[in-house]
mmCIF file of C-alpha atoms and ligand atoms in Angstrom:
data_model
loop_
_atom_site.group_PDB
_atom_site.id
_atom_site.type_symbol
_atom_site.label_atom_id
_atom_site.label_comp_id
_atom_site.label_asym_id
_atom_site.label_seq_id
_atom_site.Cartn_x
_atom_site.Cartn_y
_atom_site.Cartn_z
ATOM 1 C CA UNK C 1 -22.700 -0.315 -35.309
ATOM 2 C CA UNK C 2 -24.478 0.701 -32.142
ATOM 3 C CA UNK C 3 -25.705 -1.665 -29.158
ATOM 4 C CA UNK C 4 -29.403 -1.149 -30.532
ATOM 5 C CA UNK C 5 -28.588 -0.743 -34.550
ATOM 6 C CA UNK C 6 -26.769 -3.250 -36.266
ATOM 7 C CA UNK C 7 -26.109 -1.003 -39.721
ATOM 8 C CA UNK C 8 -23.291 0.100 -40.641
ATOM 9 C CA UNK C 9 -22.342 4.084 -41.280
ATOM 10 C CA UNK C 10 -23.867 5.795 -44.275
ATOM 11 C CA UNK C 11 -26.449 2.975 -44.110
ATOM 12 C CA UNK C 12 -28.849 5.387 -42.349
ATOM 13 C CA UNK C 13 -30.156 8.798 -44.047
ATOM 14 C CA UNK C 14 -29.850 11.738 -42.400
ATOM 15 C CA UNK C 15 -33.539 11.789 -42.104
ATOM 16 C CA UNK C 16 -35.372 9.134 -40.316
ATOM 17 C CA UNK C 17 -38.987 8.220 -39.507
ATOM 18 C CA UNK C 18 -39.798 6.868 -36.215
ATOM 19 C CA UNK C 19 -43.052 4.770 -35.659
ATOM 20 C CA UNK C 20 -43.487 2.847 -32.197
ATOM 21 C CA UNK C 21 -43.964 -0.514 -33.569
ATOM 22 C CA UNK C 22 -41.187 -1.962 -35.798
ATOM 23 C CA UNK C 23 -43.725 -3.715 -37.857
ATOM 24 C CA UNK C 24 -44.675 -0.841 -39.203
ATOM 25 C CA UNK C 25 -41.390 0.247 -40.105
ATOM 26 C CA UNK C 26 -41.338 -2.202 -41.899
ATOM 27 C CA UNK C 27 -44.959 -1.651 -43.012
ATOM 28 C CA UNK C 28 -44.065 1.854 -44.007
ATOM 29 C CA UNK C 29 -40.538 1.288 -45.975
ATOM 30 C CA UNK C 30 -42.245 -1.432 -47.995
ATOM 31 C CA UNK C 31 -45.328 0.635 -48.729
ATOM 32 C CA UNK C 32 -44.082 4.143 -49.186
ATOM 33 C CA UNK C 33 -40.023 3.934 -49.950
ATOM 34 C CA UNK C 34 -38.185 2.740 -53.163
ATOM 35 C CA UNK C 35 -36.083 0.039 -52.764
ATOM 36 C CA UNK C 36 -36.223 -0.292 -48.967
ATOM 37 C CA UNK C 37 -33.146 -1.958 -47.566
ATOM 38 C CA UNK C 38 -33.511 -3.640 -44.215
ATOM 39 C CA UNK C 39 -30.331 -2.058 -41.874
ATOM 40 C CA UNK C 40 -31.304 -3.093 -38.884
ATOM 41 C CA UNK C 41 -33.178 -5.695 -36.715
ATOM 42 C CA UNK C 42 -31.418 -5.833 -33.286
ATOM 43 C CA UNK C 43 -34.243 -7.014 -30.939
ATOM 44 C CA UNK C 44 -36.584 -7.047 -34.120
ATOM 45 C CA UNK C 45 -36.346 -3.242 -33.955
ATOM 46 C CA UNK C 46 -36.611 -3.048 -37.842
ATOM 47 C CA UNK C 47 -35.350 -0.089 -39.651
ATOM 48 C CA UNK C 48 -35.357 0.432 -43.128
ATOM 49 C CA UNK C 49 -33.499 2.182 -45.509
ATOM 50 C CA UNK C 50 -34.993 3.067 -49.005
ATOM 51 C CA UNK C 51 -35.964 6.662 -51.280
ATOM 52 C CA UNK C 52 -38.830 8.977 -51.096
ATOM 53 C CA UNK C 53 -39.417 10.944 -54.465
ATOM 54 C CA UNK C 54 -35.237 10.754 -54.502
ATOM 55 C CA UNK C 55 -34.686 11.774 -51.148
ATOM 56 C CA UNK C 56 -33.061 8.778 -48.597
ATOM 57 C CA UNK C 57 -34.980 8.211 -45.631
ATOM 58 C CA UNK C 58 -34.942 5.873 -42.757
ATOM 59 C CA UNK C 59 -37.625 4.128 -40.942
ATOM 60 C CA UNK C 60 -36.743 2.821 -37.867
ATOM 61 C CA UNK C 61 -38.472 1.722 -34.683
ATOM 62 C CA UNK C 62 -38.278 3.392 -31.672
ATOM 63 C CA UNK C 63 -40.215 1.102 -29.398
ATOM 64 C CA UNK C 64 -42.610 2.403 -27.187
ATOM 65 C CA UNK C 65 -42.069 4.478 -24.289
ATOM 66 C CA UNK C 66 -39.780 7.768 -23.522
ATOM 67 C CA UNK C 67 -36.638 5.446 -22.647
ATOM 68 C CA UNK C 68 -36.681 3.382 -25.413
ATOM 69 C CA UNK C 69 -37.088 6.204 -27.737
ATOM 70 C CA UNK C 70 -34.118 7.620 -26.201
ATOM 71 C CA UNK C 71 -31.671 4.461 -26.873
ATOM 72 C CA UNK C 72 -32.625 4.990 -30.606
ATOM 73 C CA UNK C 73 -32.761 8.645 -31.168
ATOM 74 C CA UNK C 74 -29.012 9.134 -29.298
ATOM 75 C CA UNK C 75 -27.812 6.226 -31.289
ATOM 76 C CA UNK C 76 -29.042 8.220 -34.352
ATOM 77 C CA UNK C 77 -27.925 11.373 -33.826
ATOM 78 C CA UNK C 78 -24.859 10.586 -31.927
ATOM 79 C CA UNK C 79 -23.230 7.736 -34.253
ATOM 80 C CA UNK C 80 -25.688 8.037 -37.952
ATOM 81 C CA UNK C 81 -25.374 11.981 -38.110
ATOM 82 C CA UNK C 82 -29.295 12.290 -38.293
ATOM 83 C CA UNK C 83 -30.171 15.513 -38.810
ATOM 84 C CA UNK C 84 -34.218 15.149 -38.942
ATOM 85 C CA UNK C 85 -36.013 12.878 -36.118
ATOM 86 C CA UNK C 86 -39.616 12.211 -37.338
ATOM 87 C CA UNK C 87 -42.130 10.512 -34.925
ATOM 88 C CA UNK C 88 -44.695 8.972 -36.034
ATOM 89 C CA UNK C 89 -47.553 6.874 -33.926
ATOM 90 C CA UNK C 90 -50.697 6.936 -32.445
ATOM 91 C CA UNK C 91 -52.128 8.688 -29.667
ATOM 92 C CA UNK C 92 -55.231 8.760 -27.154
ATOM 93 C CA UNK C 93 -57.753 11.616 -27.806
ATOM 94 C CA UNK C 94 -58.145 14.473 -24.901
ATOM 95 C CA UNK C 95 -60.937 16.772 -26.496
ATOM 96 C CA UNK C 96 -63.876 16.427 -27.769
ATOM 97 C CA UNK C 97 -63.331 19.068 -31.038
ATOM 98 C CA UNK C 98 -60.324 15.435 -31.826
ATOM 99 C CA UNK C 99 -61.744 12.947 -33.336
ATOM 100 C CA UNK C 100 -60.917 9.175 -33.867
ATOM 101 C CA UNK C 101 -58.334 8.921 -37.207
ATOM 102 C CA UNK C 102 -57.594 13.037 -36.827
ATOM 103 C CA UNK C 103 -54.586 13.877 -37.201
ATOM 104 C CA UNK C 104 -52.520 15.646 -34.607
ATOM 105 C CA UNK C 105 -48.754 17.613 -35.650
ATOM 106 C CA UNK C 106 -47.237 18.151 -31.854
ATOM 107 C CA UNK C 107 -46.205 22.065 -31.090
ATOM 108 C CA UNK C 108 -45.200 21.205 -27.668
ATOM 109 C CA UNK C 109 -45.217 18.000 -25.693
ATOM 110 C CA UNK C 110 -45.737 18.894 -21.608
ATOM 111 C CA UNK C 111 -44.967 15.822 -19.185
ATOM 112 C CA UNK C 112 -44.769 14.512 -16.002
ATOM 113 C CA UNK C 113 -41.072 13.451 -16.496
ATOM 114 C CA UNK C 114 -38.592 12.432 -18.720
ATOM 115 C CA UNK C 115 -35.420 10.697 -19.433
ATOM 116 C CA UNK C 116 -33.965 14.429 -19.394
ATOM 117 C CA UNK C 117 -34.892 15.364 -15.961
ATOM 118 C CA UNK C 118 -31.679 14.335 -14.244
ATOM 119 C CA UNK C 119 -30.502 17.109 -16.988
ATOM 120 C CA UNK C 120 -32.418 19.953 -16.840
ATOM 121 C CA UNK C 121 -32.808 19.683 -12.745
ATOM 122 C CA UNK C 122 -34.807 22.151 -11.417
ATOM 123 C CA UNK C 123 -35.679 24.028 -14.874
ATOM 124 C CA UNK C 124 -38.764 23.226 -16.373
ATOM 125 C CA UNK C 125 -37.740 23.215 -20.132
ATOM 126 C CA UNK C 126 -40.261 23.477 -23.049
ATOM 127 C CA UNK C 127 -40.292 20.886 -25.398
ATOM 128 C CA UNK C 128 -41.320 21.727 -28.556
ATOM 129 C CA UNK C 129 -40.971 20.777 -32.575
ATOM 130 C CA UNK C 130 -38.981 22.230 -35.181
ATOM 131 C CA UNK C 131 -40.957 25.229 -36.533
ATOM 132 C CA UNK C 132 -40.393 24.425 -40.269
ATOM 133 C CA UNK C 133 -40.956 20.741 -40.012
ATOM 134 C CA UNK C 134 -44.408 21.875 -38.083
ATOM 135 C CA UNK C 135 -45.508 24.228 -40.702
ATOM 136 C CA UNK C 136 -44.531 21.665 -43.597
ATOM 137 C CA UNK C 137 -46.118 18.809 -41.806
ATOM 138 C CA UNK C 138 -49.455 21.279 -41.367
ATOM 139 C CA UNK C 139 -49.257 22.161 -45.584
ATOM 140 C CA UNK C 140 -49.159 18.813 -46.291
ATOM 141 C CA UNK C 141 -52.182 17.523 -44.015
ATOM 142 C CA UNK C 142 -53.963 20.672 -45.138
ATOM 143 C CA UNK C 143 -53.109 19.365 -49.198
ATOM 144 C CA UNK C 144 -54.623 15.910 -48.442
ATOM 145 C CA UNK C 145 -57.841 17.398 -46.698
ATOM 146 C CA UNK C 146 -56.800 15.325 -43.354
ATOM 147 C CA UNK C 147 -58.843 16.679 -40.279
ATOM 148 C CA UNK C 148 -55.155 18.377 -38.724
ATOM 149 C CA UNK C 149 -55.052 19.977 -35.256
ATOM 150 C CA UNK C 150 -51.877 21.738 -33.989
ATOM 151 C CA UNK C 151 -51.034 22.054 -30.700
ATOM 152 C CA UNK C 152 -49.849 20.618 -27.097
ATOM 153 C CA UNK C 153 -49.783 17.069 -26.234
ATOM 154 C CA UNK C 154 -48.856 14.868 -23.188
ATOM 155 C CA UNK C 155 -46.231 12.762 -23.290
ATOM 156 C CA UNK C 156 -47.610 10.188 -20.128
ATOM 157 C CA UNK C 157 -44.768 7.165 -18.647
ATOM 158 C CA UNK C 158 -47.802 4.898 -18.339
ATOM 159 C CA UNK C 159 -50.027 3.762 -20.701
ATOM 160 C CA UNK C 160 -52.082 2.129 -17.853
ATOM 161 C CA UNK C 161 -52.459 5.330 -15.288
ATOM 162 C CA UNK C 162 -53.776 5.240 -12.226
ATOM 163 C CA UNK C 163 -53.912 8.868 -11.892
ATOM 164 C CA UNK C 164 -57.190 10.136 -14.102
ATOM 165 C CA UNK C 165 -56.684 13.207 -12.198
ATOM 166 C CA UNK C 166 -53.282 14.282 -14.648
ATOM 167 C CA UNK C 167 -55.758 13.430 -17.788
ATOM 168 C CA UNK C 168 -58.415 15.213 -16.539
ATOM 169 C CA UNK C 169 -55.802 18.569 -16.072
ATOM 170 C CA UNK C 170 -54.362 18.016 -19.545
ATOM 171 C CA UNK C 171 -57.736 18.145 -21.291
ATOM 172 C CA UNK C 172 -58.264 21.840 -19.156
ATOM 173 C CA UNK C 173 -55.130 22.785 -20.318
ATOM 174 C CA UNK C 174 -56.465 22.397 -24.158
ATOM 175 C CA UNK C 175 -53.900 19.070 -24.244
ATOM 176 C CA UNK C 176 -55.150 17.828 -27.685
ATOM 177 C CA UNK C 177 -53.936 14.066 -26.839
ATOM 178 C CA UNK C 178 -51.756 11.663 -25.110
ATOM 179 C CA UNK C 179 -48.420 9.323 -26.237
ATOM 180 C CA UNK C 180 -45.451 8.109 -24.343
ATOM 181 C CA UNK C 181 -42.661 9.666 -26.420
ATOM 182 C CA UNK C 182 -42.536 13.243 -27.907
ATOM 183 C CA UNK C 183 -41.471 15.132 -25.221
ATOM 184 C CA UNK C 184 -38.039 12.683 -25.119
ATOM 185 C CA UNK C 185 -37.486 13.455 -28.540
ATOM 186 C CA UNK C 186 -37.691 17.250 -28.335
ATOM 187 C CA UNK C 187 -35.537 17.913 -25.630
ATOM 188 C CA UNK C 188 -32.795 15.399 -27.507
ATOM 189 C CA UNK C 189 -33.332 17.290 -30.940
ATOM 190 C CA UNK C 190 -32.863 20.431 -29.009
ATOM 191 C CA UNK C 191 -29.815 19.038 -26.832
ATOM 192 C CA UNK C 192 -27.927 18.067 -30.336
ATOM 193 C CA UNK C 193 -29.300 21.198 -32.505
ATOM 194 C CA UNK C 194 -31.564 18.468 -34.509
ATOM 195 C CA UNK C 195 -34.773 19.139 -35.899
ATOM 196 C CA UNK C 196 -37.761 16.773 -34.254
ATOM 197 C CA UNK C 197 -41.496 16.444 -34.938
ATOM 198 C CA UNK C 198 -44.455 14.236 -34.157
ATOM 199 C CA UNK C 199 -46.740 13.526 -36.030
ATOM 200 C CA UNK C 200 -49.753 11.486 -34.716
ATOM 201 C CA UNK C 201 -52.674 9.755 -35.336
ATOM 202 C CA UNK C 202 -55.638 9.318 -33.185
ATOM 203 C CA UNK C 203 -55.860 5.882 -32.222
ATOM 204 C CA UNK C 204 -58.851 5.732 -29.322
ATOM 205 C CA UNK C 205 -60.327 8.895 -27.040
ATOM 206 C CA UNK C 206 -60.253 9.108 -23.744
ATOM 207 C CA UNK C 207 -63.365 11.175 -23.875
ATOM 208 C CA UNK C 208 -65.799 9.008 -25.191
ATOM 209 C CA UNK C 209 -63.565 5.432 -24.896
ATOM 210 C CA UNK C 210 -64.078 4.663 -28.911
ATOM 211 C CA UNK C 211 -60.902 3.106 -30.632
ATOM 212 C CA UNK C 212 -60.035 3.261 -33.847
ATOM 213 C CA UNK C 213 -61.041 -0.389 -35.589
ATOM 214 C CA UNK C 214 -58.263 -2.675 -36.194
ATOM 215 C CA UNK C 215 -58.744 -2.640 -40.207
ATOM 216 C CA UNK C 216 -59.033 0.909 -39.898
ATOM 217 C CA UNK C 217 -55.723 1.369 -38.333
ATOM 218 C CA UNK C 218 -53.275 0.907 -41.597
ATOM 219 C CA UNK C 219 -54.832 3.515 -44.106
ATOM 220 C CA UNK C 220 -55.097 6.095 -40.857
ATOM 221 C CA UNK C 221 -51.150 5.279 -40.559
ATOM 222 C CA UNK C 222 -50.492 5.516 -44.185
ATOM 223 C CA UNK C 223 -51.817 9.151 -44.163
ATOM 224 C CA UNK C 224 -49.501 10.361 -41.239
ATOM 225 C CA UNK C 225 -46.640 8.481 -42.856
ATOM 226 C CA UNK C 226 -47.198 10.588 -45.890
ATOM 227 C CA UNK C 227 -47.542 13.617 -44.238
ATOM 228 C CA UNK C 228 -44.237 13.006 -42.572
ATOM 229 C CA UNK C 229 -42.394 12.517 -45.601
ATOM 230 C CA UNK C 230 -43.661 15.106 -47.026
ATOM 231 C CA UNK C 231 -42.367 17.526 -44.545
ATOM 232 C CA UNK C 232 -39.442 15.959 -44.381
ATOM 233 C CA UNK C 233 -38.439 16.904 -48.017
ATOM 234 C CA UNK C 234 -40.362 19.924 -48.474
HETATM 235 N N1 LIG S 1 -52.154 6.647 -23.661
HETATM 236 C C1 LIG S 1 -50.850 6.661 -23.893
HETATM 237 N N2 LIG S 1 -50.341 6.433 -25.077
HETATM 238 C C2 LIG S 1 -51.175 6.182 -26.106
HETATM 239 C C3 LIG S 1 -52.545 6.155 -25.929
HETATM 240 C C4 LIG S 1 -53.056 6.419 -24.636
HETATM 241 O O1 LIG S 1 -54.276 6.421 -24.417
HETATM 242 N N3 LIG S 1 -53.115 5.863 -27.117
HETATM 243 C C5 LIG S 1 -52.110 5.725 -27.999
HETATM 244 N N4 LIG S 1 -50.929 5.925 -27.396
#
């Protein structure tokens, strides 16, 4: 037991899934896993504990937000023994080649600041994903015919921003899109020799201000779930 997870050792798999939302943790164990065991619900931040094709996995909410992604992934790494840190969620569009319901696999994940920056001081350090989860992740989108782009995201504090201006630099930068917790996750996967990835989905663009509908959202999450487990266990 943790402060944030209730489950006991050996109850979480060394590889674990992390959407935003707990709901669709919970969603995504009941959906995807084999016999999905609830291990946690601290706060209501479900995680789940089932198989995929034989393999154990973990779903577990990471809330939203760099700092409350970094309660959960420590507590994972440091006390579970993860070994593979999946994100998955949704993210805002920042060019026009992205569409709404594209996915997006995250090489890098550039920010304004993060939980590490007390850390790393004055160095500028590069987040980025684990290489072999990346190229995995990229087979397996490619397999199901998703619409995949690889590259550099933006890992933004605030969802409400009053600063266009850092949007508007992203998107010159080739930025494909914008979420609040990647670049977190990268620098702790890094810090602890873990292996990280995010995998989004395009949830609205900032570009044109279309949103993905609310029916639509599920089977557009189903897709990147799959495409995370997949390169989990390939
Ligand atoms: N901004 C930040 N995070 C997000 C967004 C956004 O527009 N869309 C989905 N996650």
């Amino acid at each position: 037991m943790t402060p944030h997870i209730a489950a006991k050792a050996g109850d979480i798999a060394e590889t674990v899934l992390m959407p935003g939302d707990p709901r669709r943790a919970k969603w995504a164990a009941e959906t995807f896993l084999k016999n999905p065991v609830l291990v946690n619900e601290v706060r209501g931040m479900f995680g789940f504990t089932g198989e995929y094709k034989g393999n154990r996995v973990t779903i577990q909410g990471s809330g939203m937000g760099m700092p409350s992604l970094s309660i959960y992934a420590n507590e994972l790494i440091k006390f579970y023994g993860v070994e593979t840190l999946i994100r998955i969620g949704s993210c805002g569009a920042m060019q026009e080649s992205v569409k709404i319901r594209d996915v997006i696999l995250a090489m890098t994940a550039t920010s304004l600041s993060t939980p590490s920056r007390g850390i790393f001081k004055e160095i500028n350090f590069a987040p980025c994903a684990d290489y072999g989860l990346l190229r995995a992740a990229d087979d397996a989108a490619q397999k199901r015919g998703a619409s995949t782009h690889v590259g550099g995201i933006y890992s933004a504090d605030v969802f409400y921003d009053e600063r266009p201006d850092l949007n508007e630099l992203m998107t010159r930068h080739g930025i494909l899109g914008v979420e609040m917790e990647a670049a977190e996750l990268y620098n702790l996967a890094a810090r602890h020799g873990k292996r990280a990835l995010a995998v989004l989905t395009v949830s609205d663009h900032l570009l044109t201000g279309e949103a993905l509908p609310s029916e639509d959202r599920e089977s557009s999450f189903g897709e990147m779930v799959e495409i995370a487990l997949e390169a989990a266990f390939a």
